[in-house]
Amino acid sequence: MNPAQHGAAVAAEAAAFVATVKAADLSTPVPTCPGWTLADLTRHVGSVHRWFTELLRQRVQQPPTSRDVDLRLPEDPEGLPDWLTVSAAEATAVFAATDPDAPMWAWGVDQHARFWVRRMLFETLVHRADAELALGIPPHIDRALAADGVDEFLTNLPFASPFAPLTAQLRAPDRSIRFSCTDGDETWLVGLRPDGFALVADHPGPSAADATVRGTAEDLLLLLYGRRDRQSDAFRLLGDQDLLTHWFTHSAF
């Protein structure tokens, strides 16, 4: 997917989120985000939109020293869905005015404005799934979008230790884990070394890995974000199960 598609998908995912929560009881607990209600989840998504949008407006070149932005939260929590709609519209306008190739600071590997659009997309998408799960609605994620989300997650996870400290323990003596789609040709190989881990960009086809997880793109994406149980029938787990336990214990985002 390209940055223009990412921007359009942010708007679509935000609209789907709003449609999910608009008629719901916002005090409903969200099991996949322990301690949160739908109101908390909506407030979080809109706050992320406004924060990322401000970073894009400023074209920040260094890590921000403050996360303070004017959230303009509604006084009545029932107004949160409409507030999120406005937040998403502001983000869309900033996307349109921003060169996706503009150099920018980012916490991930891609130091360009497009990083933030793609990150906002999957932040919104996963939380849309959280809202649906809280209401007993099975999430559906477009296959190509889900595969792009798996790639985005695995590409950036090695840089996430400042806010996901357990990832610093994802080390092993030259071990590898493969994630493979059962509904497409996509496959990702992650190499774990004594000094860290990374997605292996140029791995030689379907070579042997120490452990493999197979599932649909949608299920793999939700699994990586901790929204699926790897022991469910949705997945086929091959190889070193201790290595997989090590991965899933320390890769929480």
mmCIF file of C-alpha atoms in Angstrom:
data_model
loop_
_atom_site.group_PDB
_atom_site.id
_atom_site.type_symbol
_atom_site.label_atom_id
_atom_site.label_comp_id
_atom_site.label_asym_id
_atom_site.label_seq_id
_atom_site.Cartn_x
_atom_site.Cartn_y
_atom_site.Cartn_z
ATOM 1 C CA MET A 1 0.000 0.000 0.000
ATOM 2 C CA ASN A 2 1.157 3.555 -0.675
ATOM 3 C CA PRO A 3 0.834 6.693 1.504
ATOM 4 C CA ALA A 4 -2.270 7.925 -0.350
ATOM 5 C CA GLN A 5 -3.968 4.595 0.343
ATOM 6 C CA HIS A 6 -2.889 4.779 3.965
ATOM 7 C CA GLY A 7 -4.444 8.233 4.323
ATOM 8 C CA ALA A 8 -7.727 7.122 2.776
ATOM 9 C CA ALA A 9 -7.746 4.043 4.994
ATOM 10 C CA VAL A 10 -7.304 6.169 8.140
ATOM 11 C CA ALA A 11 -10.476 8.054 7.238
ATOM 12 C CA ALA A 12 -12.334 4.812 6.497
ATOM 13 C CA GLU A 13 -11.210 3.152 9.731
ATOM 14 C CA ALA A 14 -12.123 6.211 11.796
ATOM 15 C CA ALA A 15 -15.572 6.262 10.200
ATOM 16 C CA ALA A 16 -15.995 2.544 10.935
ATOM 17 C CA PHE A 17 -14.928 3.128 14.546
ATOM 18 C CA VAL A 18 -17.455 5.945 14.960
ATOM 19 C CA ALA A 19 -20.217 3.877 13.376
ATOM 20 C CA THR A 20 -19.443 1.089 15.860
ATOM 21 C CA VAL A 21 -19.534 3.190 19.018
ATOM 22 C CA LYS A 22 -22.079 5.858 18.038
ATOM 23 C CA ALA A 23 -25.143 3.920 19.187
ATOM 24 C CA ALA A 24 -23.351 1.903 21.863
ATOM 25 C CA ASP A 25 -23.203 2.393 25.607
ATOM 26 C CA LEU A 26 -19.851 4.153 26.012
ATOM 27 C CA SER A 27 -19.492 2.720 29.521
ATOM 28 C CA THR A 28 -19.100 -0.768 27.979
ATOM 29 C CA PRO A 29 -15.808 -2.358 29.100
ATOM 30 C CA VAL A 30 -13.222 -3.171 26.429
ATOM 31 C CA PRO A 31 -11.733 -6.570 27.357
ATOM 32 C CA THR A 32 -8.797 -6.257 24.949
ATOM 33 C CA CYS A 33 -7.797 -2.971 26.630
ATOM 34 C CA PRO A 34 -8.115 -3.877 30.328
ATOM 35 C CA GLY A 35 -9.514 -1.090 32.481
ATOM 36 C CA TRP A 36 -10.875 0.886 29.536
ATOM 37 C CA THR A 37 -14.444 1.559 28.469
ATOM 38 C CA LEU A 38 -15.595 2.467 24.965
ATOM 39 C CA ALA A 39 -15.438 6.103 26.066
ATOM 40 C CA ASP A 40 -11.782 5.688 27.062
ATOM 41 C CA LEU A 41 -11.023 3.936 23.784
ATOM 42 C CA THR A 42 -12.694 6.673 21.721
ATOM 43 C CA ARG A 43 -10.874 9.384 23.661
ATOM 44 C CA HIS A 44 -7.569 7.594 23.103
ATOM 45 C CA VAL A 45 -8.051 7.209 19.333
ATOM 46 C CA GLY A 46 -9.063 10.843 18.885
ATOM 47 C CA SER A 47 -6.158 12.010 21.048
ATOM 48 C CA VAL A 48 -3.723 9.968 18.941
ATOM 49 C CA HIS A 49 -5.169 11.526 15.783
ATOM 50 C CA ARG A 50 -4.708 15.042 17.145
ATOM 51 C CA TRP A 51 -1.200 14.300 18.440
ATOM 52 C CA PHE A 52 0.037 12.734 15.206
ATOM 53 C CA THR A 53 -1.637 15.496 13.183
ATOM 54 C CA GLU A 54 0.237 18.131 15.177
ATOM 55 C CA LEU A 55 3.533 16.318 14.581
ATOM 56 C CA LEU A 56 2.802 16.345 10.848
ATOM 57 C CA ARG A 57 1.875 20.038 10.877
ATOM 58 C CA GLN A 58 5.176 20.906 12.542
ATOM 59 C CA ARG A 59 7.271 18.456 10.474
ATOM 60 C CA VAL A 60 9.147 17.699 13.704
ATOM 61 C CA GLN A 61 12.819 16.880 13.245
ATOM 62 C CA GLN A 62 13.625 15.782 16.796
ATOM 63 C CA PRO A 63 11.811 13.748 19.459
ATOM 64 C CA PRO A 64 9.126 15.977 21.020
ATOM 65 C CA THR A 65 9.704 17.023 24.609
ATOM 66 C CA SER A 66 5.981 17.290 25.333
ATOM 67 C CA ARG A 67 2.823 15.477 24.295
ATOM 68 C CA ASP A 68 0.577 18.414 25.134
ATOM 69 C CA VAL A 69 -1.846 19.333 22.351
ATOM 70 C CA ASP A 70 -5.209 21.089 22.386
ATOM 71 C CA LEU A 71 -7.521 18.064 22.410
ATOM 72 C CA ARG A 72 -10.734 20.152 22.538
ATOM 73 C CA LEU A 73 -12.503 17.297 24.286
ATOM 74 C CA PRO A 74 -16.284 17.545 24.583
ATOM 75 C CA GLU A 75 -17.737 18.231 28.024
ATOM 76 C CA ASP A 76 -20.251 15.417 27.588
ATOM 77 C CA PRO A 77 -18.668 11.976 26.963
ATOM 78 C CA GLU A 78 -21.585 11.209 24.644
ATOM 79 C CA GLY A 79 -20.028 13.720 22.264
ATOM 80 C CA LEU A 80 -16.837 11.673 21.889
ATOM 81 C CA PRO A 81 -17.838 9.872 18.641
ATOM 82 C CA ASP A 82 -18.567 13.205 16.898
ATOM 83 C CA TRP A 83 -15.355 14.637 18.340
ATOM 84 C CA LEU A 84 -13.425 11.718 16.832
ATOM 85 C CA THR A 85 -15.073 12.414 13.471
ATOM 86 C CA VAL A 86 -13.736 15.978 13.610
ATOM 87 C CA SER A 87 -10.280 14.740 14.686
ATOM 88 C CA ALA A 88 -10.160 12.362 11.710
ATOM 89 C CA ALA A 89 -11.275 15.117 9.320
ATOM 90 C CA GLU A 90 -8.473 17.375 10.555
ATOM 91 C CA ALA A 91 -5.994 14.556 10.055
ATOM 92 C CA THR A 92 -7.253 14.003 6.506
ATOM 93 C CA ALA A 93 -6.778 17.696 5.697
ATOM 94 C CA VAL A 94 -3.221 17.634 7.030
ATOM 95 C CA PHE A 95 -2.444 14.469 5.049
ATOM 96 C CA ALA A 96 -3.563 16.232 1.869
ATOM 97 C CA ALA A 97 -1.269 19.181 2.591
ATOM 98 C CA THR A 98 1.767 17.062 3.529
ATOM 99 C CA ASP A 99 4.419 15.610 1.245
ATOM 100 C CA PRO A 100 4.621 11.974 2.417
ATOM 101 C CA ASP A 101 8.319 11.953 1.497
ATOM 102 C CA ALA A 102 9.107 14.983 3.676
ATOM 103 C CA PRO A 103 11.904 14.163 6.153
ATOM 104 C CA MET A 104 10.621 13.923 9.723
ATOM 105 C CA TRP A 105 11.616 12.469 13.022
ATOM 106 C CA ALA A 106 9.824 9.191 13.729
ATOM 107 C CA TRP A 107 10.349 6.582 16.407
ATOM 108 C CA GLY A 108 10.406 3.823 13.756
ATOM 109 C CA VAL A 109 12.716 3.044 10.890
ATOM 110 C CA ASP A 110 11.079 5.307 8.260
ATOM 111 C CA GLN A 111 12.118 8.885 8.997
ATOM 112 C CA HIS A 112 9.503 10.524 6.771
ATOM 113 C CA ALA A 113 6.027 11.985 7.157
ATOM 114 C CA ARG A 114 4.517 8.836 5.671
ATOM 115 C CA PHE A 115 5.544 6.909 8.797
ATOM 116 C CA TRP A 116 2.984 8.794 10.874
ATOM 117 C CA VAL A 117 0.130 8.274 8.439
ATOM 118 C CA ARG A 118 0.763 4.530 8.316
ATOM 119 C CA ARG A 119 1.147 4.371 12.104
ATOM 120 C CA MET A 120 -2.097 6.289 12.630
ATOM 121 C CA LEU A 121 -3.844 3.867 10.287
ATOM 122 C CA PHE A 122 -3.015 0.746 12.263
ATOM 123 C CA GLU A 123 -3.539 2.443 15.618
ATOM 124 C CA THR A 124 -7.065 3.285 14.432
ATOM 125 C CA LEU A 125 -7.703 -0.090 12.818
ATOM 126 C CA VAL A 126 -6.704 -2.182 15.817
ATOM 127 C CA HIS A 127 -8.791 -0.054 18.156
ATOM 128 C CA ARG A 128 -11.748 -0.292 15.776
ATOM 129 C CA ALA A 129 -11.377 -4.054 16.202
ATOM 130 C CA ASP A 130 -11.236 -3.544 19.988
ATOM 131 C CA ALA A 131 -14.535 -1.660 19.894
ATOM 132 C CA GLU A 132 -16.165 -4.373 17.802
ATOM 133 C CA LEU A 133 -14.887 -7.150 20.051
ATOM 134 C CA ALA A 134 -16.229 -5.300 23.094
ATOM 135 C CA LEU A 135 -19.664 -5.317 21.482
ATOM 136 C CA GLY A 136 -19.514 -8.937 20.350
ATOM 137 C CA ILE A 137 -18.982 -8.038 16.690
ATOM 138 C CA PRO A 138 -16.417 -10.194 14.830
ATOM 139 C CA PRO A 139 -13.874 -7.802 13.260
ATOM 140 C CA HIS A 140 -13.247 -7.950 9.533
ATOM 141 C CA ILE A 141 -10.043 -6.529 8.057
ATOM 142 C CA ASP A 142 -9.333 -6.289 4.349
ATOM 143 C CA ARG A 143 -6.682 -8.883 3.483
ATOM 144 C CA ALA A 144 -4.246 -6.500 1.765
ATOM 145 C CA LEU A 145 -4.626 -3.987 4.588
ATOM 146 C CA ALA A 146 -4.027 -6.671 7.213
ATOM 147 C CA ALA A 147 -0.871 -7.877 5.434
ATOM 148 C CA ASP A 148 0.411 -4.303 5.313
ATOM 149 C CA GLY A 149 -0.296 -4.049 9.036
ATOM 150 C CA VAL A 150 1.733 -7.178 9.789
ATOM 151 C CA ASP A 151 4.625 -5.685 7.840
ATOM 152 C CA GLU A 152 4.321 -2.337 9.627
ATOM 153 C CA PHE A 153 4.261 -4.012 13.038
ATOM 154 C CA LEU A 154 7.264 -6.266 12.444
ATOM 155 C CA THR A 155 9.262 -3.498 10.761
ATOM 156 C CA ASN A 156 8.859 -1.062 13.647
ATOM 157 C CA LEU A 157 8.784 -3.365 16.682
ATOM 158 C CA PRO A 158 12.609 -3.376 17.094
ATOM 159 C CA PHE A 159 12.396 0.383 17.746
ATOM 160 C CA ALA A 160 9.508 0.252 20.239
ATOM 161 C CA SER A 161 11.457 -0.398 23.455
ATOM 162 C CA PRO A 162 10.987 3.168 24.851
ATOM 163 C CA PHE A 163 7.264 2.423 25.348
ATOM 164 C CA ALA A 164 7.290 -1.391 25.077
ATOM 165 C CA PRO A 165 10.277 -2.220 27.330
ATOM 166 C CA LEU A 166 9.854 -5.991 27.227
ATOM 167 C CA THR A 167 10.879 -5.953 23.564
ATOM 168 C CA ALA A 168 14.439 -5.296 24.738
ATOM 169 C CA GLN A 169 14.465 -8.934 25.897
ATOM 170 C CA LEU A 170 13.709 -10.304 22.432
ATOM 171 C CA ARG A 171 17.138 -11.832 22.022
ATOM 172 C CA ALA A 172 18.318 -15.323 21.177
ATOM 173 C CA PRO A 173 21.457 -16.971 19.780
ATOM 174 C CA ASP A 174 20.700 -16.639 16.057
ATOM 175 C CA ARG A 175 17.142 -17.966 16.007
ATOM 176 C CA SER A 176 14.347 -17.168 13.571
ATOM 177 C CA ILE A 177 10.552 -17.000 13.503
ATOM 178 C CA ARG A 178 8.478 -16.980 10.327
ATOM 179 C CA PHE A 179 4.984 -15.520 10.047
ATOM 180 C CA SER A 180 3.186 -16.786 6.921
ATOM 181 C CA CYS A 181 -0.216 -15.979 5.427
ATOM 182 C CA THR A 182 -2.497 -18.879 4.595
ATOM 183 C CA ASP A 183 -4.618 -16.623 2.365
ATOM 184 C CA GLY A 184 -1.758 -15.174 0.318
ATOM 185 C CA ASP A 185 1.938 -15.397 -0.483
ATOM 186 C CA GLU A 186 3.202 -12.961 2.139
ATOM 187 C CA THR A 187 5.768 -14.230 4.597
ATOM 188 C CA TRP A 188 7.952 -12.435 7.131
ATOM 189 C CA LEU A 189 11.113 -13.767 8.759
ATOM 190 C CA VAL A 190 12.249 -12.277 12.064
ATOM 191 C CA GLY A 191 15.802 -12.930 13.155
ATOM 192 C CA LEU A 192 16.688 -12.920 16.851
ATOM 193 C CA ARG A 193 20.324 -12.354 17.777
ATOM 194 C CA PRO A 194 22.195 -11.954 21.059
ATOM 195 C CA ASP A 195 22.139 -8.162 20.557
ATOM 196 C CA GLY A 196 18.536 -7.765 19.404
ATOM 197 C CA PHE A 197 16.092 -8.692 16.667
ATOM 198 C CA ALA A 198 14.886 -7.414 13.304
ATOM 199 C CA LEU A 199 12.758 -8.248 10.327
ATOM 200 C CA VAL A 200 14.953 -9.946 7.720
ATOM 201 C CA ALA A 201 14.144 -7.952 4.595
ATOM 202 C CA ASP A 202 15.832 -10.124 1.975
ATOM 203 C CA HIS A 203 15.281 -13.622 3.278
ATOM 204 C CA PRO A 204 15.738 -16.368 0.661
ATOM 205 C CA GLY A 205 12.184 -17.594 0.057
ATOM 206 C CA PRO A 206 10.615 -20.285 2.226
ATOM 207 C CA SER A 207 13.803 -21.356 3.965
ATOM 208 C CA ALA A 208 13.557 -23.217 7.249
ATOM 209 C CA ALA A 209 12.867 -21.199 10.393
ATOM 210 C CA ASP A 210 13.212 -22.327 13.992
ATOM 211 C CA ALA A 211 9.512 -21.619 14.508
ATOM 212 C CA THR A 212 6.633 -20.720 12.198
ATOM 213 C CA VAL A 213 3.185 -19.200 12.725
ATOM 214 C CA ARG A 214 0.673 -19.645 9.915
ATOM 215 C CA GLY A 215 -2.703 -17.948 9.690
ATOM 216 C CA THR A 216 -4.736 -15.531 7.602
ATOM 217 C CA ALA A 217 -3.403 -11.986 7.295
ATOM 218 C CA GLU A 218 -6.244 -10.726 9.480
ATOM 219 C CA ASP A 219 -5.609 -13.290 12.198
ATOM 220 C CA LEU A 220 -1.842 -12.721 12.126
ATOM 221 C CA LEU A 221 -2.310 -8.979 12.542
ATOM 222 C CA LEU A 222 -4.679 -9.397 15.482
ATOM 223 C CA LEU A 223 -2.381 -12.040 16.979
ATOM 224 C CA LEU A 224 0.660 -9.766 16.836
ATOM 225 C CA TYR A 225 -1.321 -7.058 18.624
ATOM 226 C CA GLY A 226 -2.451 -9.507 21.300
ATOM 227 C CA ARG A 227 -6.066 -9.629 20.138
ATOM 228 C CA ARG A 228 -5.995 -13.331 19.205
ATOM 229 C CA ASP A 229 -4.894 -16.417 21.161
ATOM 230 C CA ARG A 230 -2.140 -18.264 19.324
ATOM 231 C CA GLN A 231 -3.486 -21.539 20.691
ATOM 232 C CA SER A 232 -6.759 -21.117 18.799
ATOM 233 C CA ASP A 233 -7.624 -23.135 15.718
ATOM 234 C CA ALA A 234 -6.955 -20.042 13.590
ATOM 235 C CA PHE A 235 -3.205 -20.731 13.708
ATOM 236 C CA ARG A 236 -0.778 -23.485 12.888
ATOM 237 C CA LEU A 237 2.291 -23.355 15.093
ATOM 238 C CA LEU A 238 5.382 -25.208 13.906
ATOM 239 C CA GLY A 239 8.839 -25.698 15.350
ATOM 240 C CA ASP A 240 10.276 -24.414 18.618
ATOM 241 C CA GLN A 241 7.316 -23.679 20.919
ATOM 242 C CA ASP A 242 9.577 -22.225 23.622
ATOM 243 C CA LEU A 243 10.847 -19.684 21.106
ATOM 244 C CA LEU A 244 7.264 -18.711 20.250
ATOM 245 C CA THR A 245 6.460 -18.334 23.944
ATOM 246 C CA HIS A 246 9.503 -16.088 24.316
ATOM 247 C CA TRP A 247 8.325 -13.971 21.374
ATOM 248 C CA PHE A 248 4.731 -13.511 22.484
ATOM 249 C CA THR A 249 5.714 -12.895 26.114
ATOM 250 C CA HIS A 250 7.972 -9.994 25.144
ATOM 251 C CA SER A 251 6.477 -8.499 21.986
ATOM 252 C CA ALA A 252 3.452 -6.737 23.501
ATOM 253 C CA PHE A 253 3.026 -3.372 21.777
#
